CSV table of C-alpha atoms and ligand atoms in Angstrom, one decimal:
chain,number,residue,atom,x,y,z
A,1,MET,CA,17.7,-8.5,-20.3
A,2,ILE,CA,15.2,-6.2,-18.3
A,3,LYS,CA,16.8,-4.5,-15.4
A,4,THR,CA,15.0,-2.4,-12.8
A,5,ARG,CA,15.6,-1.1,-9.3
A,6,LEU,CA,14.1,-4.3,-8.0
A,7,CYS,CA,17.2,-6.3,-9.4
A,8,ASN,CA,19.6,-4.2,-7.5
A,9,LEU,CA,17.5,-4.1,-4.2
A,10,LEU,CA,17.0,-7.8,-4.1
A,11,GLY,CA,20.2,-9.0,-5.9
A,12,ILE,CA,18.3,-10.8,-8.6
A,13,GLU,CA,18.7,-11.0,-12.4
A,14,HIS,CA,15.2,-10.7,-13.5
A,15,PRO,CA,12.4,-8.4,-12.0
A,16,ILE,CA,10.2,-11.4,-11.1
A,17,VAL,CA,9.1,-12.4,-7.6
A,18,GLN,CA,7.3,-15.8,-7.0
A,19,GLY,CA,4.5,-15.1,-4.6
A,20,GLY,CA,4.7,-16.9,-1.3
A,21,MET,CA,2.0,-19.4,-1.2
A,22,ALA,CA,1.0,-21.5,2.0
A,23,TRP,CA,1.4,-25.3,1.3
A,24,VAL,CA,2.5,-24.4,-2.2
A,25,SER,CA,5.7,-22.6,-2.4
A,26,THR,CA,8.1,-25.0,-0.5
A,27,ALA,CA,11.8,-25.2,-0.6
A,28,GLU,CA,11.8,-27.2,-3.9
A,29,LEU,CA,10.1,-24.3,-5.8
A,30,VAL,CA,11.9,-21.6,-4.0
A,31,VAL,CA,15.3,-23.0,-5.0
A,32,ALA,CA,14.2,-23.5,-8.7
A,33,VAL,CA,13.0,-19.9,-9.0
A,34,SER,CA,15.9,-18.4,-7.2
A,35,LYS,CA,18.5,-20.5,-9.2
A,36,ALA,CA,16.7,-19.2,-12.3
A,37,GLY,CA,17.5,-15.6,-11.5
A,38,ALA,CA,14.1,-14.5,-10.0
A,39,LEU,CA,13.1,-14.4,-6.4
A,40,GLY,CA,11.8,-17.6,-5.0
A,41,VAL,CA,9.6,-17.1,-1.8
A,42,LEU,CA,8.9,-19.7,0.8
A,43,GLY,CA,5.2,-19.8,1.9
A,44,ALA,CA,5.4,-20.0,5.7
A,45,GLY,CA,1.5,-19.9,5.9
A,46,ASN,CA,0.4,-21.0,9.4
A,47,ALA,CA,3.1,-23.7,9.5
A,48,PRO,CA,5.0,-24.3,12.9
A,49,PRO,CA,8.3,-22.5,13.3
A,50,ASP,CA,10.5,-25.7,13.2
A,51,TRP,CA,9.0,-26.5,9.7
A,52,VAL,CA,9.9,-23.1,8.6
A,53,GLU,CA,13.4,-23.3,10.0
A,54,THR,CA,14.0,-26.6,8.3
A,55,GLN,CA,12.8,-25.4,4.9
A,56,ILE,CA,15.1,-22.2,5.2
A,57,ARG,CA,18.0,-24.4,5.9
A,58,GLN,CA,17.2,-26.7,3.0
A,59,ILE,CA,17.0,-23.5,0.7
A,60,LYS,CA,20.3,-22.2,1.9
A,61,ALA,CA,22.0,-25.6,1.4
A,62,ARG,CA,20.9,-25.8,-2.2
A,63,THR,CA,21.5,-22.2,-3.5
A,64,ASN,CA,23.5,-19.1,-2.6
A,65,ARG,CA,21.0,-16.9,-4.5
A,66,PRO,CA,18.7,-14.6,-2.7
A,67,PHE,CA,15.3,-15.9,-1.6
A,68,GLY,CA,12.4,-14.7,0.5
A,69,VAL,CA,10.0,-15.9,3.2
A,70,ASN,CA,6.4,-15.0,3.2
A,71,MET,CA,4.3,-14.8,6.4
A,72,PRO,CA,0.7,-14.0,6.5
A,73,MET,CA,-0.1,-11.8,9.7
A,74,PHE,CA,-2.8,-14.1,10.9
A,75,SER,CA,-0.4,-17.0,11.5
A,76,ALA,CA,-0.3,-18.1,15.1
A,77,TYR,CA,3.6,-18.2,14.8
A,78,VAL,CA,4.4,-14.7,13.3
A,79,ALA,CA,6.7,-13.7,16.2
A,80,GLU,CA,8.6,-16.9,16.1
A,81,VAL,CA,9.0,-16.9,12.3
A,82,VAL,CA,10.1,-13.2,12.4
A,83,ASP,CA,12.9,-14.4,14.9
A,84,ILE,CA,13.9,-17.3,12.7
A,85,CYS,CA,14.1,-15.1,9.6
A,86,ALA,CA,16.2,-12.6,11.5
A,87,ARG,CA,18.5,-15.2,13.1
A,88,GLU,CA,18.9,-17.0,9.8
A,89,ARG,CA,19.6,-13.7,8.0
A,90,VAL,CA,16.9,-14.5,5.4
A,91,PRO,CA,17.6,-12.1,2.5
A,92,VAL,CA,14.0,-11.0,2.0
A,93,VAL,CA,10.7,-11.1,3.9
A,94,THR,CA,7.3,-10.5,2.5
A,95,THR,CA,4.1,-10.4,4.4
A,96,GLY,CA,0.3,-10.5,3.7
A,97,ALA,CA,-3.2,-10.4,5.2
A,98,GLY,CA,-2.5,-7.6,7.7
A,99,ASN,CA,-0.3,-4.9,8.9
A,100,PRO,CA,3.3,-6.0,9.6
A,101,SER,CA,4.5,-2.7,11.1
A,102,PRO,CA,5.4,-4.0,14.5
A,103,HIS,CA,7.8,-6.6,13.0
A,104,ILE,CA,9.7,-4.4,10.6
A,105,PRO,CA,12.3,-3.0,13.1
A,106,ALA,CA,13.5,-6.4,14.2
A,107,LEU,CA,13.9,-7.5,10.6
A,108,LYS,CA,15.5,-4.4,9.5
A,109,ARG,CA,18.2,-4.7,12.3
A,110,ALA,CA,19.0,-8.2,11.0
A,111,GLY,CA,19.6,-6.8,7.5
A,112,VAL,CA,16.4,-8.3,6.0
A,113,VAL,CA,14.8,-6.6,3.1
A,114,VAL,CA,11.3,-6.1,4.0
A,115,MET,CA,8.6,-6.0,1.2
A,116,PRO,CA,5.1,-6.2,2.5
A,117,VAL,CA,2.2,-7.1,0.2
A,118,VAL,CA,-0.6,-4.5,0.4
A,119,ALA,CA,-4.0,-4.1,-1.3
A,120,SER,CA,-4.6,-0.4,-0.5
A,121,VAL,CA,-3.0,3.1,-0.7
A,122,ALA,CA,-3.5,3.7,3.0
A,123,LEU,CA,-1.5,0.6,4.1
A,124,ALA,CA,1.2,1.3,1.5
A,125,LYS,CA,1.8,4.7,3.0
A,126,ARG,CA,1.9,3.4,6.6
A,127,LEU,CA,4.4,0.8,5.7
A,128,GLU,CA,6.7,3.2,3.9
A,129,ARG,CA,6.7,5.3,7.1
A,130,ALA,CA,7.3,2.0,9.2
A,131,GLY,CA,10.4,1.3,7.2
A,132,ALA,CA,9.5,-1.1,4.5
A,133,ASP,CA,12.1,-1.2,1.7
A,134,ALA,CA,9.6,-2.0,-1.2
A,135,LEU,CA,6.0,-3.0,-1.5
A,136,VAL,CA,3.9,-5.5,-3.6
A,137,ALA,CA,0.7,-3.8,-4.7
A,138,GLU,CA,-1.7,-6.8,-5.0
A,139,GLY,CA,-4.9,-6.3,-7.0
A,140,SER,CA,-8.1,-8.4,-6.4
A,141,GLU,CA,-7.5,-10.5,-9.5
A,142,SER,CA,-5.0,-12.4,-7.3
A,143,GLY,CA,-5.6,-15.8,-5.7
A,144,GLY,CA,-6.1,-16.4,-2.0
A,145,HIS,CA,-6.9,-13.6,0.5
A,146,ILE,CA,-7.6,-10.5,-1.4
A,147,GLY,CA,-8.4,-6.8,-1.1
A,148,ASP,CA,-11.2,-5.0,-3.2
A,149,VAL,CA,-9.2,-2.9,-5.7
A,150,ASN,CA,-8.1,-4.3,-9.1
A,151,THR,CA,-4.4,-4.3,-10.2
A,152,LEU,CA,-4.9,-1.6,-13.0
A,153,PRO,CA,-6.1,1.1,-10.8
A,154,LEU,CA,-4.2,-0.1,-7.6
A,155,VAL,CA,-0.7,-0.1,-8.9
A,156,PRO,CA,-0.3,3.4,-10.2
A,157,GLN,CA,-2.1,4.9,-7.2
A,158,ILE,CA,0.3,3.2,-4.8
A,159,VAL,CA,3.4,4.1,-7.2
A,160,ASP,CA,2.2,7.8,-6.9
A,161,ALA,CA,1.7,7.6,-3.1
A,162,VAL,CA,5.1,6.3,-2.1
A,163,GLN,CA,8.8,6.7,-2.9
A,164,ILE,CA,9.9,3.1,-2.4
A,165,PRO,CA,9.8,0.6,-5.3
A,166,VAL,CA,6.5,-1.1,-6.1
A,167,VAL,CA,6.1,-4.5,-7.5
A,168,ALA,CA,2.7,-5.3,-9.3
A,169,ALA,CA,0.7,-8.4,-8.5
A,170,GLY,CA,-2.7,-9.8,-9.5
A,171,GLY,CA,-3.6,-11.1,-12.9
A,172,ILE,CA,-0.1,-11.4,-14.2
A,173,ALA,CA,1.1,-14.6,-15.8
A,174,ASP,CA,3.3,-13.7,-18.8
A,175,GLY,CA,5.5,-11.1,-20.6
A,176,ARG,CA,2.5,-8.9,-21.6
A,177,GLY,CA,1.7,-8.6,-17.8
A,178,LEU,CA,5.3,-7.7,-16.9
A,179,VAL,CA,5.3,-4.9,-19.6
A,180,ALA,CA,2.0,-3.6,-18.4
A,181,ALA,CA,3.2,-3.5,-14.8
A,182,LEU,CA,6.3,-1.5,-15.9
A,183,ALA,CA,4.1,0.8,-17.8
A,184,LEU,CA,2.0,1.4,-14.5
A,185,GLY,CA,5.3,2.5,-12.8
A,186,ALA,CA,6.0,-0.8,-11.1
A,187,VAL,CA,9.7,-2.2,-10.9
A,188,GLY,CA,8.6,-5.9,-11.4
A,189,VAL,CA,5.9,-8.4,-11.0
A,190,GLN,CA,4.9,-11.0,-8.4
A,191,MET,CA,3.1,-14.1,-9.7
A,192,GLY,CA,1.6,-16.9,-7.7
A,193,THR,CA,-0.8,-18.9,-9.9
A,194,ARG,CA,1.6,-19.1,-12.8
A,195,PHE,CA,4.4,-20.6,-10.6
A,196,ILE,CA,2.0,-23.3,-9.4
A,197,CYS,CA,2.2,-24.8,-12.8
A,198,THR,CA,5.9,-25.4,-12.8
A,199,ALA,CA,7.7,-28.8,-12.8
A,200,GLU,CA,9.3,-28.1,-9.4
A,201,CYS,CA,6.1,-27.0,-7.6
A,202,THR,CA,5.3,-29.8,-5.1
A,203,VAL,CA,1.5,-29.5,-5.2
A,204,HIS,CA,-0.6,-32.5,-6.2
A,205,PRO,CA,-0.9,-32.8,-10.0
A,206,ASN,CA,-4.7,-32.4,-9.8
A,207,TYR,CA,-4.1,-28.7,-8.7
A,208,LYS,CA,-1.8,-28.0,-11.6
A,209,GLU,CA,-4.2,-29.7,-14.2
A,210,MET,CA,-7.2,-27.7,-12.8
A,211,ILE,CA,-5.3,-24.4,-13.4
A,212,VAL,CA,-4.2,-25.4,-16.9
A,213,LYS,CA,-7.8,-26.3,-17.8
A,214,ALA,CA,-9.2,-23.1,-16.2
A,215,GLY,CA,-10.6,-20.2,-18.3
A,216,ASP,CA,-11.3,-16.5,-17.8
A,217,ARG,CA,-14.3,-17.1,-15.5
A,218,SER,CA,-13.1,-20.1,-13.6
A,219,THR,CA,-12.4,-18.5,-10.2
A,220,ILE,CA,-14.8,-17.2,-7.6
A,221,THR,CA,-14.6,-15.2,-4.3
A,222,THR,CA,-16.1,-16.4,-1.1
A,223,GLY,CA,-15.8,-15.3,2.5
A,224,HIS,CA,-17.3,-11.8,2.0
A,225,SER,CA,-19.6,-12.3,5.0
A,226,LEU,CA,-16.4,-12.9,7.1
A,227,GLY,CA,-14.8,-9.8,5.8
A,228,HIS,CA,-11.9,-11.9,4.4
A,229,PRO,CA,-12.6,-12.6,0.8
A,230,VAL,CA,-10.6,-15.5,-0.8
A,231,ARG,CA,-10.3,-16.2,-4.5
A,232,ALA,CA,-10.2,-19.8,-5.5
A,233,LEU,CA,-11.0,-22.0,-8.5
A,234,ARG,CA,-14.7,-22.7,-8.7
A,235,SER,CA,-15.3,-26.2,-7.2
A,236,PRO,CA,-17.7,-28.3,-5.2
A,237,MET,CA,-16.0,-26.8,-2.0
A,238,THR,CA,-16.5,-23.2,-3.1
A,239,ARG,CA,-20.2,-23.9,-4.2
A,240,ARG,CA,-20.9,-25.4,-0.7
A,241,PHE,CA,-19.2,-22.5,0.9
A,242,GLU,CA,-21.2,-20.0,-1.0
A,243,GLU,CA,-24.5,-21.8,0.0
A,244,MET,CA,-23.4,-21.8,3.6
A,245,GLU,CA,-22.8,-18.0,3.5
A,246,GLN,CA,-26.1,-17.4,1.7
A,247,LYS,CA,-27.8,-19.4,4.5
A,248,GLY,CA,-26.3,-17.1,7.0
A,249,LEU,CA,-24.2,-19.6,8.8
A,250,THR,CA,-22.2,-18.2,11.8
A,251,GLU,CA,-18.6,-17.1,11.4
A,252,ALA,CA,-17.4,-19.9,13.6
A,253,GLU,CA,-19.3,-22.5,11.4
A,254,LEU,CA,-17.8,-21.1,8.3
A,255,ILE,CA,-14.3,-21.0,9.7
A,256,GLU,CA,-14.6,-24.6,10.9
A,257,PHE,CA,-15.7,-25.6,7.4
A,258,GLY,CA,-12.9,-23.7,5.8
A,259,THR,CA,-10.2,-24.9,8.0
A,260,GLY,CA,-7.8,-27.5,6.5
A,261,LYS,CA,-9.3,-27.1,2.9
A,262,LEU,CA,-6.1,-25.7,1.5
A,263,ARG,CA,-4.2,-28.8,2.5
A,264,LEU,CA,-6.7,-31.1,0.9
A,265,ALA,CA,-6.1,-29.3,-2.3
A,266,THR,CA,-2.3,-29.0,-2.3
A,267,VAL,CA,-1.3,-32.3,-0.6
A,268,ASP,CA,-4.3,-34.6,-1.5
A,269,GLY,CA,-5.5,-33.1,-4.7
A,270,ASN,CA,-9.0,-33.7,-3.4
A,271,VAL,CA,-11.2,-32.0,-6.2
A,272,ASN,CA,-14.4,-32.4,-4.2
A,273,GLU,CA,-13.4,-31.0,-0.9
A,274,GLY,CA,-10.1,-29.1,-1.4
A,275,SER,CA,-9.9,-25.1,-1.7
A,276,PHE,CA,-7.8,-24.5,-4.9
A,277,MET,CA,-6.8,-21.0,-4.4
A,278,ALA,CA,-5.8,-19.3,-7.7
A,279,GLY,CA,-5.9,-16.0,-9.3
A,280,GLN,CA,-7.8,-14.9,-12.5
A,281,SER,CA,-4.6,-15.3,-14.5
A,282,CYS,CA,-5.4,-19.1,-14.4
A,283,GLY,CA,-7.0,-18.5,-17.7
A,284,LEU,CA,-3.6,-17.5,-19.1
A,285,VAL,CA,-1.8,-20.6,-17.9
A,286,SER,CA,-1.8,-23.4,-20.4
A,287,ASP,CA,1.3,-25.5,-19.6
A,288,ILE,CA,3.5,-26.9,-16.8
A,289,VAL,CA,7.1,-26.1,-17.5
A,290,PRO,CA,10.4,-26.0,-15.4
A,291,ALA,CA,10.6,-22.7,-13.6
A,292,ALA,CA,13.7,-21.6,-15.4
A,293,VAL,CA,11.9,-22.1,-18.8
A,294,LEU,CA,9.0,-20.0,-17.6
A,295,ILE,CA,11.2,-17.1,-16.4
A,296,GLN,CA,13.2,-17.1,-19.7
A,297,ARG,CA,10.0,-17.2,-21.6
A,298,ILE,CA,8.4,-14.2,-19.7
A,299,ILE,CA,11.6,-12.1,-20.2
A,300,ALA,CA,11.8,-12.9,-23.9
A,301,GLU,CA,8.1,-12.1,-24.3
A,302,ALA,CA,8.5,-8.8,-22.4
A,303,GLU,CA,11.6,-7.8,-24.5
A,304,ALA,CA,9.8,-8.5,-27.8
A,305,ILE,CA,6.9,-6.4,-26.7
A,306,LEU,CA,9.2,-3.4,-25.6
A,307,ARG,CA,11.1,-3.5,-28.9
A,308,ARG,CA,7.8,-3.1,-30.7
A,309,MET,CA,6.5,-0.3,-28.5
A,310,PRO,CA,8.4,2.6,-30.0
A,311,GLN,CA,6.6,2.0,-33.2
A,312,TYR,CA,3.4,3.4,-31.7
A,313,VAL,CA,4.9,6.8,-31.3
A,314,VAL,CA,4.6,8.5,-34.7
A,315,PRO,CA,5.6,12.1,-35.6
A,316,ASP,CA,2.7,14.7,-35.2
A,317,GLY,CA,0.6,14.8,-38.4
A,318,ALA,CA,1.7,11.2,-39.6
A,319,THR,CA,-1.2,9.1,-41.0
B,401,TUI,O1,-1.9,-12.5,2.0
B,401,TUI,C1,-2.2,-12.6,0.8
B,401,TUI,N1,-3.0,-13.7,0.3
B,401,TUI,C2,-3.1,-14.9,1.0
B,401,TUI,S1,-2.8,-15.2,2.6
B,401,TUI,C3,-3.4,-16.7,2.4
B,401,TUI,S2,-3.5,-17.9,3.7
B,401,TUI,C4,-5.0,-18.4,3.9
B,401,TUI,N2,-5.2,-19.6,4.2
B,401,TUI,C5,-6.4,-20.0,4.3
B,401,TUI,C6,-7.5,-19.2,4.2
B,401,TUI,C7,-7.3,-17.9,3.9
B,401,TUI,C8,-6.1,-17.5,3.8
B,401,TUI,C9,-3.9,-16.9,1.2
B,401,TUI,N3,-3.7,-15.9,0.4
B,401,TUI,N4,-2.0,-11.6,-0.1
B,401,TUI,C10,-1.6,-10.3,0.4
B,401,TUI,C11,-2.7,-9.5,0.8
B,401,TUI,N5,-2.8,-8.8,1.9
B,401,TUI,N6,-3.9,-9.3,0.1
B,401,TUI,C12,-4.7,-8.5,0.8
B,401,TUI,C13,-4.0,-8.2,2.0
B,401,TUI,C14,-4.4,-7.4,3.0
B,401,TUI,C15,-5.7,-7.2,3.3
B,401,TUI,C16,-6.1,-6.4,4.5
B,401,TUI,C17,-3.3,-6.7,3.8
B,401,TUI,C18,-3.7,-5.9,4.8
B,401,TUI,C19,-5.0,-5.8,5.2
B,401,TUI,O2,-5.4,-5.0,6.2
B,401,TUI,C20,-4.4,-4.4,7.0
B,401,TUI,C21,-4.8,-3.7,8.2
B,401,TUI,O3,-5.0,-2.5,8.2
B,401,TUI,O4,-4.9,-4.4,9.2
């Protein structure tokens, strides 16, 4: 077993968080991950409040274990989803793609553990002051909407800048990544891409297959001209988007082209038109397994590495 402050804070067995993914982490995956002793996180994305509420009720009906809800700050329904999470006494809320400070007091009053996802030291410090209980430090190896600092330098800088626990994210898919995160001072890991390739994840099989087949250079970032870079698997859609950015299309035209493309990937498995968001860890993913098998495997890998580690420390002067 590997126990950290995160396990106590969230009431979980293993210091692993499943990243909230719009259209991807639905109740099915959340329940499987939380039942397996990690933290399952519902991806609220830009979904209407009644869908989020129904999903939360489904999760609660199927497990008593802690779970989370993730809300990106650009959702049109942030205020409503905050209200629902407070009313439903959701155990944990994670946020992304913006500054959630205004929503922290209401969530804290309802007893929700607030764990924003950040991509910079500046926002990490602000959110600690605003009352966050923990942070996810997300490097730009991650999939989806990303910042511009990589995981290896970002995590220890955030760990040094705040007192609250820090979870590492970006580029992590196995027990080696978990041990590396602990070495950087993190109390656990958040993984998104790896959890897409689980039996319980409800995305179209094409999405899972593309990740399994992907290698080290299979992702690309687009959207730099909009100021919102997004990492996804290279595909006909990302190539078209790149061309449109190079041609200097307007922000409105690019946004119009991008809208709805994540749904085409997750629901329809449309390999030509869909946006298959994934992190660089896609090259580390080579199978589709039940979430519980994955979590057990990662913990076993990490334990084996940690047992070997002391052998690197030798007495002074030893050859
Ligand atoms: O939020 C994420 N990743 C996401 S959200 C998302 S939904 C989406 N759907 C369609 C197109 C585009 C996105 C997909 N992936 N990760 C957490 C994260 N937050 N990464 C980076 C940030 C971030 C960036 C800038 C947080 C705050 C920020 O600025 C804060 C400020 O000061 O306003």
